[in-house]
JSON list of C-alpha atoms in Angstrom, two decimals:
[
{"chain": "A", "resi": 1, "resn": "MET", "atom": "CA", "xyz": [-0.52, 4.46, 1.08]},
{"chain": "A", "resi": 2, "resn": "VAL", "atom": "CA", "xyz": [1.10, 6.68, 3.71]},
{"chain": "A", "resi": 3, "resn": "THR", "atom": "CA", "xyz": [4.70, 6.73, 4.91]},
{"chain": "A", "resi": 4, "resn": "GLY", "atom": "CA", "xyz": [5.47, 7.79, 8.48]},
{"chain": "A", "resi": 5, "resn": "TYR", "atom": "CA", "xyz": [8.81, 9.41, 9.25]},
{"chain": "A", "resi": 6, "resn": "ILE", "atom": "CA", "xyz": [10.30, 9.73, 12.71]},
{"chain": "A", "resi": 7, "resn": "LEU", "atom": "CA", "xyz": [12.82, 12.59, 12.84]},
{"chain": "A", "resi": 8, "resn": "ALA", "atom": "CA", "xyz": [15.78, 11.68, 15.04]},
{"chain": "A", "resi": 9, "resn": "GLY", "atom": "CA", "xyz": [18.51, 13.82, 13.48]},
{"chain": "A", "resi": 10, "resn": "GLY", "atom": "CA", "xyz": [18.51, 16.69, 15.97]},
{"chain": "A", "resi": 11, "resn": "THR", "atom": "CA", "xyz": [21.29, 17.63, 18.39]},
{"chain": "A", "resi": 12, "resn": "SER", "atom": "CA", "xyz": [19.11, 17.39, 21.55]},
{"chain": "A", "resi": 13, "resn": "SER", "atom": "CA", "xyz": [20.98, 20.44, 22.88]},
{"chain": "A", "resi": 14, "resn": "ARG", "atom": "CA", "xyz": [18.46, 21.25, 25.64]},
{"chain": "A", "resi": 15, "resn": "MET", "atom": "CA", "xyz": [18.43, 17.65, 26.86]},
{"chain": "A", "resi": 16, "resn": "GLY", "atom": "CA", "xyz": [22.22, 17.24, 26.77]},
{"chain": "A", "resi": 17, "resn": "ARG", "atom": "CA", "xyz": [22.06, 13.74, 25.24]},
{"chain": "A", "resi": 18, "resn": "ASP", "atom": "CA", "xyz": [20.35, 12.03, 22.33]},
{"chain": "A", "resi": 19, "resn": "LYS", "atom": "CA", "xyz": [16.63, 12.16, 23.04]},
{"chain": "A", "resi": 20, "resn": "ALA", "atom": "CA", "xyz": [15.80, 9.31, 20.68]},
{"chain": "A", "resi": 21, "resn": "LEU", "atom": "CA", "xyz": [17.75, 6.87, 22.84]},
{"chain": "A", "resi": 22, "resn": "LEU", "atom": "CA", "xyz": [16.50, 7.98, 26.25]},
{"chain": "A", "resi": 23, "resn": "PRO", "atom": "CA", "xyz": [15.20, 5.03, 28.27]},
{"chain": "A", "resi": 24, "resn": "VAL", "atom": "CA", "xyz": [11.52, 5.10, 29.23]},
{"chain": "A", "resi": 25, "resn": "GLY", "atom": "CA", "xyz": [10.76, 2.00, 31.24]},
{"chain": "A", "resi": 26, "resn": "SER", "atom": "CA", "xyz": [11.93, -0.99, 29.22]},
{"chain": "A", "resi": 27, "resn": "ARG", "atom": "CA", "xyz": [11.97, 0.94, 25.94]},
{"chain": "A", "resi": 28, "resn": "THR", "atom": "CA", "xyz": [13.47, 4.08, 24.47]},
{"chain": "A", "resi": 29, "resn": "LEU", "atom": "CA", "xyz": [11.70, 7.33, 23.63]},
{"chain": "A", "resi": 30, "resn": "ILE", "atom": "CA", "xyz": [11.87, 6.65, 19.89]},
{"chain": "A", "resi": 31, "resn": "GLU", "atom": "CA", "xyz": [10.38, 3.20, 20.41]},
{"chain": "A", "resi": 32, "resn": "LEU", "atom": "CA", "xyz": [7.38, 4.82, 22.13]},
{"chain": "A", "resi": 33, "resn": "VAL", "atom": "CA", "xyz": [6.95, 7.16, 19.16]},
{"chain": "A", "resi": 34, "resn": "ARG", "atom": "CA", "xyz": [7.25, 4.25, 16.74]},
{"chain": "A", "resi": 35, "resn": "GLN", "atom": "CA", "xyz": [4.57, 2.33, 18.64]},
{"chain": "A", "resi": 36, "resn": "ARG", "atom": "CA", "xyz": [2.16, 5.28, 18.33]},
{"chain": "A", "resi": 37, "resn": "LEU", "atom": "CA", "xyz": [2.89, 6.06, 14.67]},
{"chain": "A", "resi": 38, "resn": "ARG", "atom": "CA", "xyz": [3.06, 2.53, 13.25]},
{"chain": "A", "resi": 39, "resn": "PRO", "atom": "CA", "xyz": [-0.74, 1.90, 13.19]},
{"chain": "A", "resi": 40, "resn": "CYS", "atom": "CA", "xyz": [-1.27, 5.19, 11.31]},
{"chain": "A", "resi": 41, "resn": "VAL", "atom": "CA", "xyz": [0.92, 4.36, 8.29]},
{"chain": "A", "resi": 42, "resn": "GLU", "atom": "CA", "xyz": [1.76, 1.61, 5.83]},
{"chain": "A", "resi": 43, "resn": "ARG", "atom": "CA", "xyz": [5.52, 2.30, 5.84]},
{"chain": "A", "resi": 44, "resn": "LEU", "atom": "CA", "xyz": [7.67, 3.56, 8.71]},
{"chain": "A", "resi": 45, "resn": "VAL", "atom": "CA", "xyz": [11.04, 5.25, 8.18]},
{"chain": "A", "resi": 46, "resn": "VAL", "atom": "CA", "xyz": [13.45, 6.74, 10.73]},
{"chain": "A", "resi": 47, "resn": "ILE", "atom": "CA", "xyz": [15.77, 9.63, 9.86]},
{"chain": "A", "resi": 48, "resn": "GLY", "atom": "CA", "xyz": [18.84, 9.94, 12.09]},
{"chain": "A", "resi": 49, "resn": "HIS", "atom": "CA", "xyz": [22.29, 11.52, 12.03]},
{"chain": "A", "resi": 50, "resn": "ALA", "atom": "CA", "xyz": [25.84, 10.21, 11.68]},
{"chain": "A", "resi": 51, "resn": "HIS", "atom": "CA", "xyz": [26.25, 9.60, 15.42]},
{"chain": "A", "resi": 52, "resn": "ASN", "atom": "CA", "xyz": [23.06, 7.61, 16.05]},
{"chain": "A", "resi": 53, "resn": "VAL", "atom": "CA", "xyz": [22.06, 6.01, 12.75]},
{"chain": "A", "resi": 54, "resn": "GLN", "atom": "CA", "xyz": [23.90, 2.74, 13.42]},
{"chain": "A", "resi": 55, "resn": "ARG", "atom": "CA", "xyz": [22.37, 2.39, 16.89]},
{"chain": "A", "resi": 56, "resn": "LEU", "atom": "CA", "xyz": [18.96, 3.08, 15.43]},
{"chain": "A", "resi": 57, "resn": "ARG", "atom": "CA", "xyz": [19.51, 0.36, 12.82]},
{"chain": "A", "resi": 58, "resn": "ASP", "atom": "CA", "xyz": [20.58, -2.10, 15.51]},
{"chain": "A", "resi": 59, "resn": "MET", "atom": "CA", "xyz": [17.67, -1.25, 17.82]},
{"chain": "A", "resi": 60, "resn": "LEU", "atom": "CA", "xyz": [14.64, -0.54, 15.66]},
{"chain": "A", "resi": 61, "resn": "SER", "atom": "CA", "xyz": [12.55, -2.46, 13.23]},
{"chain": "A", "resi": 62, "resn": "ALA", "atom": "CA", "xyz": [11.58, 0.00, 10.49]},
{"chain": "A", "resi": 63, "resn": "ASP", "atom": "CA", "xyz": [11.13, -0.22, 6.75]},
{"chain": "A", "resi": 64, "resn": "ALA", "atom": "CA", "xyz": [14.18, 2.03, 6.34]},
{"chain": "A", "resi": 65, "resn": "ILE", "atom": "CA", "xyz": [16.57, 4.07, 8.44]},
{"chain": "A", "resi": 66, "resn": "LEU", "atom": "CA", "xyz": [18.05, 7.07, 6.64]},
{"chain": "A", "resi": 67, "resn": "MET", "atom": "CA", "xyz": [20.56, 9.78, 7.48]},
{"chain": "A", "resi": 68, "resn": "ASP", "atom": "CA", "xyz": [19.88, 13.51, 6.99]},
{"chain": "A", "resi": 69, "resn": "VAL", "atom": "CA", "xyz": [20.95, 14.66, 3.52]},
{"chain": "A", "resi": 70, "resn": "GLN", "atom": "CA", "xyz": [22.86, 17.48, 5.21]},
{"chain": "A", "resi": 71, "resn": "PRO", "atom": "CA", "xyz": [23.27, 17.55, 9.00]},
{"chain": "A", "resi": 72, "resn": "GLY", "atom": "CA", "xyz": [22.81, 20.63, 11.14]},
{"chain": "A", "resi": 73, "resn": "TYR", "atom": "CA", "xyz": [19.90, 22.16, 9.21]},
{"chain": "A", "resi": 74, "resn": "GLY", "atom": "CA", "xyz": [17.15, 21.21, 11.63]},
{"chain": "A", "resi": 75, "resn": "PRO", "atom": "CA", "xyz": [13.83, 19.46, 11.02]},
{"chain": "A", "resi": 76, "resn": "LEU", "atom": "CA", "xyz": [13.28, 21.12, 7.63]},
{"chain": "A", "resi": 77, "resn": "MET", "atom": "CA", "xyz": [16.24, 19.14, 6.26]},
{"chain": "A", "resi": 78, "resn": "GLY", "atom": "CA", "xyz": [14.90, 15.96, 7.85]},
{"chain": "A", "resi": 79, "resn": "ILE", "atom": "CA", "xyz": [11.56, 16.49, 6.10]},
{"chain": "A", "resi": 80, "resn": "TYR", "atom": "CA", "xyz": [13.35, 17.17, 2.82]},
{"chain": "A", "resi": 81, "resn": "THR", "atom": "CA", "xyz": [15.39, 13.97, 3.27]},
{"chain": "A", "resi": 82, "resn": "GLY", "atom": "CA", "xyz": [12.21, 11.97, 3.76]},
{"chain": "A", "resi": 83, "resn": "LEU", "atom": "CA", "xyz": [10.50, 13.44, 0.71]},
{"chain": "A", "resi": 84, "resn": "MET", "atom": "CA", "xyz": [13.58, 12.77, -1.41]},
{"chain": "A", "resi": 85, "resn": "HIS", "atom": "CA", "xyz": [13.25, 9.06, -0.58]},
{"chain": "A", "resi": 86, "resn": "THR", "atom": "CA", "xyz": [9.50, 8.63, -0.30]},
{"chain": "A", "resi": 87, "resn": "GLU", "atom": "CA", "xyz": [7.59, 6.04, -2.31]},
{"chain": "A", "resi": 88, "resn": "THR", "atom": "CA", "xyz": [4.17, 7.42, -1.36]},
{"chain": "A", "resi": 89, "resn": "LEU", "atom": "CA", "xyz": [2.29, 10.63, -2.11]},
{"chain": "A", "resi": 90, "resn": "LEU", "atom": "CA", "xyz": [1.25, 11.22, 1.52]},
{"chain": "A", "resi": 91, "resn": "ASN", "atom": "CA", "xyz": [3.84, 11.40, 4.29]},
{"chain": "A", "resi": 92, "resn": "VAL", "atom": "CA", "xyz": [3.58, 12.06, 8.04]},
{"chain": "A", "resi": 93, "resn": "PHE", "atom": "CA", "xyz": [6.52, 13.53, 9.98]},
{"chain": "A", "resi": 94, "resn": "VAL", "atom": "CA", "xyz": [6.83, 13.24, 13.76]},
{"chain": "A", "resi": 95, "resn": "PRO", "atom": "CA", "xyz": [9.89, 14.11, 15.87]},
{"chain": "A", "resi": 96, "resn": "CYS", "atom": "CA", "xyz": [11.36, 11.40, 18.08]},
{"chain": "A", "resi": 97, "resn": "ASP", "atom": "CA", "xyz": [10.35, 13.37, 21.19]},
{"chain": "A", "resi": 98, "resn": "MET", "atom": "CA", "xyz": [6.53, 13.30, 20.71]},
{"chain": "A", "resi": 99, "resn": "PRO", "atom": "CA", "xyz": [5.41, 10.06, 22.42]},
{"chain": "A", "resi": 100, "resn": "TRP", "atom": "CA", "xyz": [1.67, 10.80, 22.62]},
{"chain": "A", "resi": 101, "resn": "VAL", "atom": "CA", "xyz": [0.70, 11.19, 18.95]},
{"chain": "A", "resi": 102, "resn": "GLU", "atom": "CA", "xyz": [-2.95, 10.22, 18.47]},
{"chain": "A", "resi": 103, "resn": "ARG", "atom": "CA", "xyz": [-4.18, 8.45, 15.36]},
{"chain": "A", "resi": 104, "resn": "GLY", "atom": "CA", "xyz": [-7.26, 10.69, 15.30]},
{"chain": "A", "resi": 105, "resn": "LEU", "atom": "CA", "xyz": [-5.03, 13.73, 14.81]},
{"chain": "A", "resi": 106, "resn": "VAL", "atom": "CA", "xyz": [-2.93, 12.09, 12.10]},
{"chain": "A", "resi": 107, "resn": "ASP", "atom": "CA", "xyz": [-6.10, 11.11, 10.22]},
{"chain": "A", "resi": 108, "resn": "ARG", "atom": "CA", "xyz": [-7.44, 14.69, 10.43]},
{"chain": "A", "resi": 109, "resn": "LEU", "atom": "CA", "xyz": [-4.21, 16.08, 8.98]},
{"chain": "A", "resi": 110, "resn": "LEU", "atom": "CA", "xyz": [-4.10, 13.47, 6.21]},
{"chain": "A", "resi": 111, "resn": "ASP", "atom": "CA", "xyz": [-7.69, 14.34, 5.24]},
{"chain": "A", "resi": 112, "resn": "GLY", "atom": "CA", "xyz": [-6.64, 17.98, 4.91]},
{"chain": "A", "resi": 113, "resn": "CYS", "atom": "CA", "xyz": [-3.90, 17.26, 2.36]},
{"chain": "A", "resi": 114, "resn": "ARG", "atom": "CA", "xyz": [-5.81, 17.53, -0.92]},
{"chain": "A", "resi": 115, "resn": "GLN", "atom": "CA", "xyz": [-6.26, 19.62, -4.06]},
{"chain": "A", "resi": 116, "resn": "ASP", "atom": "CA", "xyz": [-3.86, 22.57, -3.89]},
{"chain": "A", "resi": 117, "resn": "VAL", "atom": "CA", "xyz": [-2.65, 21.81, -0.34]},
{"chain": "A", "resi": 118, "resn": "ASP", "atom": "CA", "xyz": [0.65, 19.96, 0.05]},
{"chain": "A", "resi": 119, "resn": "VAL", "atom": "CA", "xyz": [1.58, 20.75, 3.68]},
{"chain": "A", "resi": 120, "resn": "VAL", "atom": "CA", "xyz": [-0.78, 20.39, 6.66]},
{"chain": "A", "resi": 121, "resn": "ALA", "atom": "CA", "xyz": [-0.16, 21.18, 10.33]},
{"chain": "A", "resi": 122, "resn": "SER", "atom": "CA", "xyz": [-2.32, 21.97, 13.36]},
{"chain": "A", "resi": 123, "resn": "LEU", "atom": "CA", "xyz": [-3.54, 25.10, 15.04]},
{"chain": "A", "resi": 124, "resn": "HIS", "atom": "CA", "xyz": [-4.26, 24.86, 18.78]},
{"chain": "A", "resi": 125, "resn": "PRO", "atom": "CA", "xyz": [-7.12, 27.24, 19.71]},
{"chain": "A", "resi": 126, "resn": "THR", "atom": "CA", "xyz": [-5.12, 28.94, 22.47]},
{"chain": "A", "resi": 127, "resn": "GLU", "atom": "CA", "xyz": [-1.47, 27.89, 21.96]},
{"chain": "A", "resi": 128, "resn": "GLY", "atom": "CA", "xyz": [-1.18, 28.65, 18.26]},
{"chain": "A", "resi": 129, "resn": "ILE", "atom": "CA", "xyz": [0.62, 26.79, 15.48]},
{"chain": "A", "resi": 130, "resn": "GLN", "atom": "CA", "xyz": [1.70, 23.21, 16.19]},
{"chain": "A", "resi": 131, "resn": "PRO", "atom": "CA", "xyz": [4.08, 22.26, 13.38]},
{"chain": "A", "resi": 132, "resn": "PHE", "atom": "CA", "xyz": [4.13, 18.55, 14.28]},
{"chain": "A", "resi": 133, "resn": "PRO", "atom": "CA", "xyz": [2.76, 16.10, 13.41]},
{"chain": "A", "resi": 134, "resn": "LEU", "atom": "CA", "xyz": [3.20, 17.42, 9.88]},
{"chain": "A", "resi": 135, "resn": "VAL", "atom": "CA", "xyz": [1.66, 15.93, 6.74]},
{"chain": "A", "resi": 136, "resn": "CYS", "atom": "CA", "xyz": [3.38, 16.57, 3.41]},
{"chain": "A", "resi": 137, "resn": "HIS", "atom": "CA", "xyz": [2.46, 15.57, -0.10]},
{"chain": "A", "resi": 138, "resn": "ALA", "atom": "CA", "xyz": [5.49, 14.35, -2.04]},
{"chain": "A", "resi": 139, "resn": "SER", "atom": "CA", "xyz": [5.25, 17.48, -4.21]},
{"chain": "A", "resi": 140, "resn": "ALA", "atom": "CA", "xyz": [6.18, 19.65, -1.20]},
{"chain": "A", "resi": 141, "resn": "SER", "atom": "CA", "xyz": [9.81, 18.67, -1.78]},
{"chain": "A", "resi": 142, "resn": "ARG", "atom": "CA", "xyz": [10.09, 21.45, -4.40]},
{"chain": "A", "resi": 143, "resn": "SER", "atom": "CA", "xyz": [9.06, 24.27, -2.05]},
{"chain": "A", "resi": 144, "resn": "ILE", "atom": "CA", "xyz": [11.13, 22.85, 0.82]},
{"chain": "A", "resi": 145, "resn": "GLY", "atom": "CA", "xyz": [14.19, 22.58, -1.43]},
{"chain": "A", "resi": 146, "resn": "ALA", "atom": "CA", "xyz": [13.70, 26.22, -2.48]},
{"chain": "A", "resi": 147, "resn": "LEU", "atom": "CA", "xyz": [13.47, 27.31, 1.16]},
{"chain": "A", "resi": 148, "resn": "LEU", "atom": "CA", "xyz": [16.65, 25.44, 2.07]},
{"chain": "A", "resi": 149, "resn": "ASP", "atom": "CA", "xyz": [18.45, 26.96, -0.94]},
{"chain": "A", "resi": 150, "resn": "CYS", "atom": "CA", "xyz": [17.53, 30.41, 0.43]},
{"chain": "A", "resi": 151, "resn": "GLY", "atom": "CA", "xyz": [19.03, 29.54, 3.82]},
{"chain": "A", "resi": 152, "resn": "GLU", "atom": "CA", "xyz": [15.69, 28.96, 5.56]},
{"chain": "A", "resi": 153, "resn": "ARG", "atom": "CA", "xyz": [15.81, 26.47, 8.42]},
{"chain": "A", "resi": 154, "resn": "ALA", "atom": "CA", "xyz": [12.65, 27.25, 10.37]},
{"chain": "A", "resi": 155, "resn": "LEU", "atom": "CA", "xyz": [9.40, 25.39, 9.80]},
{"chain": "A", "resi": 156, "resn": "GLN", "atom": "CA", "xyz": [7.52, 28.69, 9.95]},
{"chain": "A", "resi": 157, "resn": "GLY", "atom": "CA", "xyz": [8.75, 29.48, 6.44]},
{"chain": "A", "resi": 158, "resn": "LEU", "atom": "CA", "xyz": [7.19, 26.26, 5.14]},
{"chain": "A", "resi": 159, "resn": "LEU", "atom": "CA", "xyz": [3.91, 26.83, 6.98]},
{"chain": "A", "resi": 160, "resn": "GLN", "atom": "CA", "xyz": [3.61, 30.30, 5.46]},
{"chain": "A", "resi": 161, "resn": "GLN", "atom": "CA", "xyz": [3.69, 28.95, 1.90]},
{"chain": "A", "resi": 162, "resn": "PRO", "atom": "CA", "xyz": [0.45, 29.37, -0.13]},
{"chain": "A", "resi": 163, "resn": "SER", "atom": "CA", "xyz": [0.13, 25.59, -0.41]},
{"chain": "A", "resi": 164, "resn": "ALA", "atom": "CA", "xyz": [0.23, 25.08, 3.39]},
{"chain": "A", "resi": 165, "resn": "ARG", "atom": "CA", "xyz": [-2.89, 24.64, 5.52]},
{"chain": "A", "resi": 166, "resn": "LEU", "atom": "CA", "xyz": [-3.45, 24.83, 9.27]},
{"chain": "A", "resi": 167, "resn": "ILE", "atom": "CA", "xyz": [-6.33, 22.84, 10.75]},
{"chain": "A", "resi": 168, "resn": "THR", "atom": "CA", "xyz": [-7.72, 24.05, 14.06]},
{"chain": "A", "resi": 169, "resn": "ILE", "atom": "CA", "xyz": [-7.91, 21.17, 16.52]},
{"chain": "A", "resi": 170, "resn": "HIS", "atom": "CA", "xyz": [-10.76, 21.85, 18.94]},
{"chain": "A", "resi": 171, "resn": "GLU", "atom": "CA", "xyz": [-10.89, 18.39, 20.57]},
{"chain": "A", "resi": 172, "resn": "PRO", "atom": "CA", "xyz": [-9.06, 18.46, 23.94]},
{"chain": "A", "resi": 173, "resn": "GLU", "atom": "CA", "xyz": [-8.45, 14.71, 23.73]},
{"chain": "A", "resi": 174, "resn": "LEU", "atom": "CA", "xyz": [-6.13, 15.31, 20.77]},
{"chain": "A", "resi": 175, "resn": "TRP", "atom": "CA", "xyz": [-4.06, 18.08, 22.35]},
{"chain": "A", "resi": 176, "resn": "ARG", "atom": "CA", "xyz": [-1.77, 15.66, 24.17]},
{"chain": "A", "resi": 177, "resn": "SER", "atom": "CA", "xyz": [-0.38, 14.77, 20.73]},
{"chain": "A", "resi": 178, "resn": "PHE", "atom": "CA", "xyz": [1.48, 18.10, 20.73]},
{"chain": "A", "resi": 179, "resn": "THR", "atom": "CA", "xyz": [3.45, 17.29, 23.89]},
{"chain": "A", "resi": 180, "resn": "ASN", "atom": "CA", "xyz": [7.16, 16.91, 23.31]},
{"chain": "A", "resi": 181, "resn": "VAL", "atom": "CA", "xyz": [10.11, 16.04, 25.52]},
{"chain": "A", "resi": 182, "resn": "ASN", "atom": "CA", "xyz": [12.62, 18.89, 25.25]},
{"chain": "A", "resi": 183, "resn": "THR", "atom": "CA", "xyz": [14.10, 19.23, 28.72]},
{"chain": "A", "resi": 184, "resn": "VAL", "atom": "CA", "xyz": [15.14, 17.08, 31.66]},
{"chain": "A", "resi": 185, "resn": "ALA", "atom": "CA", "xyz": [11.96, 18.17, 33.45]},
{"chain": "A", "resi": 186, "resn": "ASP", "atom": "CA", "xyz": [9.86, 16.99, 30.48]},
{"chain": "A", "resi": 187, "resn": "TYR", "atom": "CA", "xyz": [11.70, 13.67, 30.53]},
{"chain": "A", "resi": 188, "resn": "ASP", "atom": "CA", "xyz": [11.13, 13.23, 34.28]},
{"chain": "A", "resi": 189, "resn": "GLN", "atom": "CA", "xyz": [7.42, 13.84, 33.74]},
{"chain": "A", "resi": 190, "resn": "LEU", "atom": "CA", "xyz": [7.30, 11.27, 30.91]},
{"chain": "A", "resi": 191, "resn": "THR", "atom": "CA", "xyz": [9.06, 8.59, 32.94]},
{"chain": "A", "resi": 192, "resn": "LYS", "atom": "CA", "xyz": [6.64, 9.13, 35.84]},
{"chain": "A", "resi": 193, "resn": "ALA", "atom": "CA", "xyz": [3.69, 8.81, 33.44]},
{"chain": "A", "resi": 194, "resn": "ALA", "atom": "CA", "xyz": [5.18, 5.61, 32.02]},
{"chain": "A", "resi": 195, "resn": "VAL", "atom": "CA", "xyz": [5.58, 4.10, 35.48]},
{"chain": "A", "resi": 196, "resn": "ALA", "atom": "CA", "xyz": [2.00, 5.08, 36.39]},
{"chain": "A", "resi": 197, "resn": "SER", "atom": "CA", "xyz": [0.59, 3.42, 33.28]}
]
C-alpha cells in the first residue's frame, strides 16, 4: 500500500496567485497532478492551507484533504503533516505544480525505499538533485520532526540525512517529471502544451 500526497500549502509567491487552482483547459493544475499521481498509489491525500483547503474539498475527490500542521514552513512541514496522518509505510509526495509526473519514476523511487533508507529522491545527471517526487517511509517523520525543531525548512537538510538516498535517473523520458510551474512564463507554456494535446 502506498499513499500519494499532493502538496498545495505553499504561498505561490512567484506566481502571484494560488498555483493549485490555476485553470489549465477545463481543469485546474492540481487536478492534472491528481490525474497523474492517482494510478501510482492506493490512497490519495491533498495537503492545503487555511485559504484554499475548503475550495480543495469542494473541487477534488481525494481520500482526505488535510491542512498543514503549521503554515509558513514550506514543503518540509507539508511532508511532516502527511507522515503524521499516514496509514501506510510508503508515501509519495508531489507538489501541486508538477503536472508531468511519470509512473515509471515513482516506481523507481518506491523500489529504492528499503532496508536502512527512509527518504528517496532523484538525481538528474546534469541538473543535480531533484527533491520531488519524494518517497518517504513513515519512519522518516522522526528525522523530519527533528529538523523542524532545529528551525530547518529546506529539503536539502532532509536529503543530507544518512537514511536518505538519491537515485540517478538516466532515462530522458522520465526527466519531464521534474518540470514544475513556478512562474507566469511556466504557466503560459503549460497552457499551450495542454491546448496542443
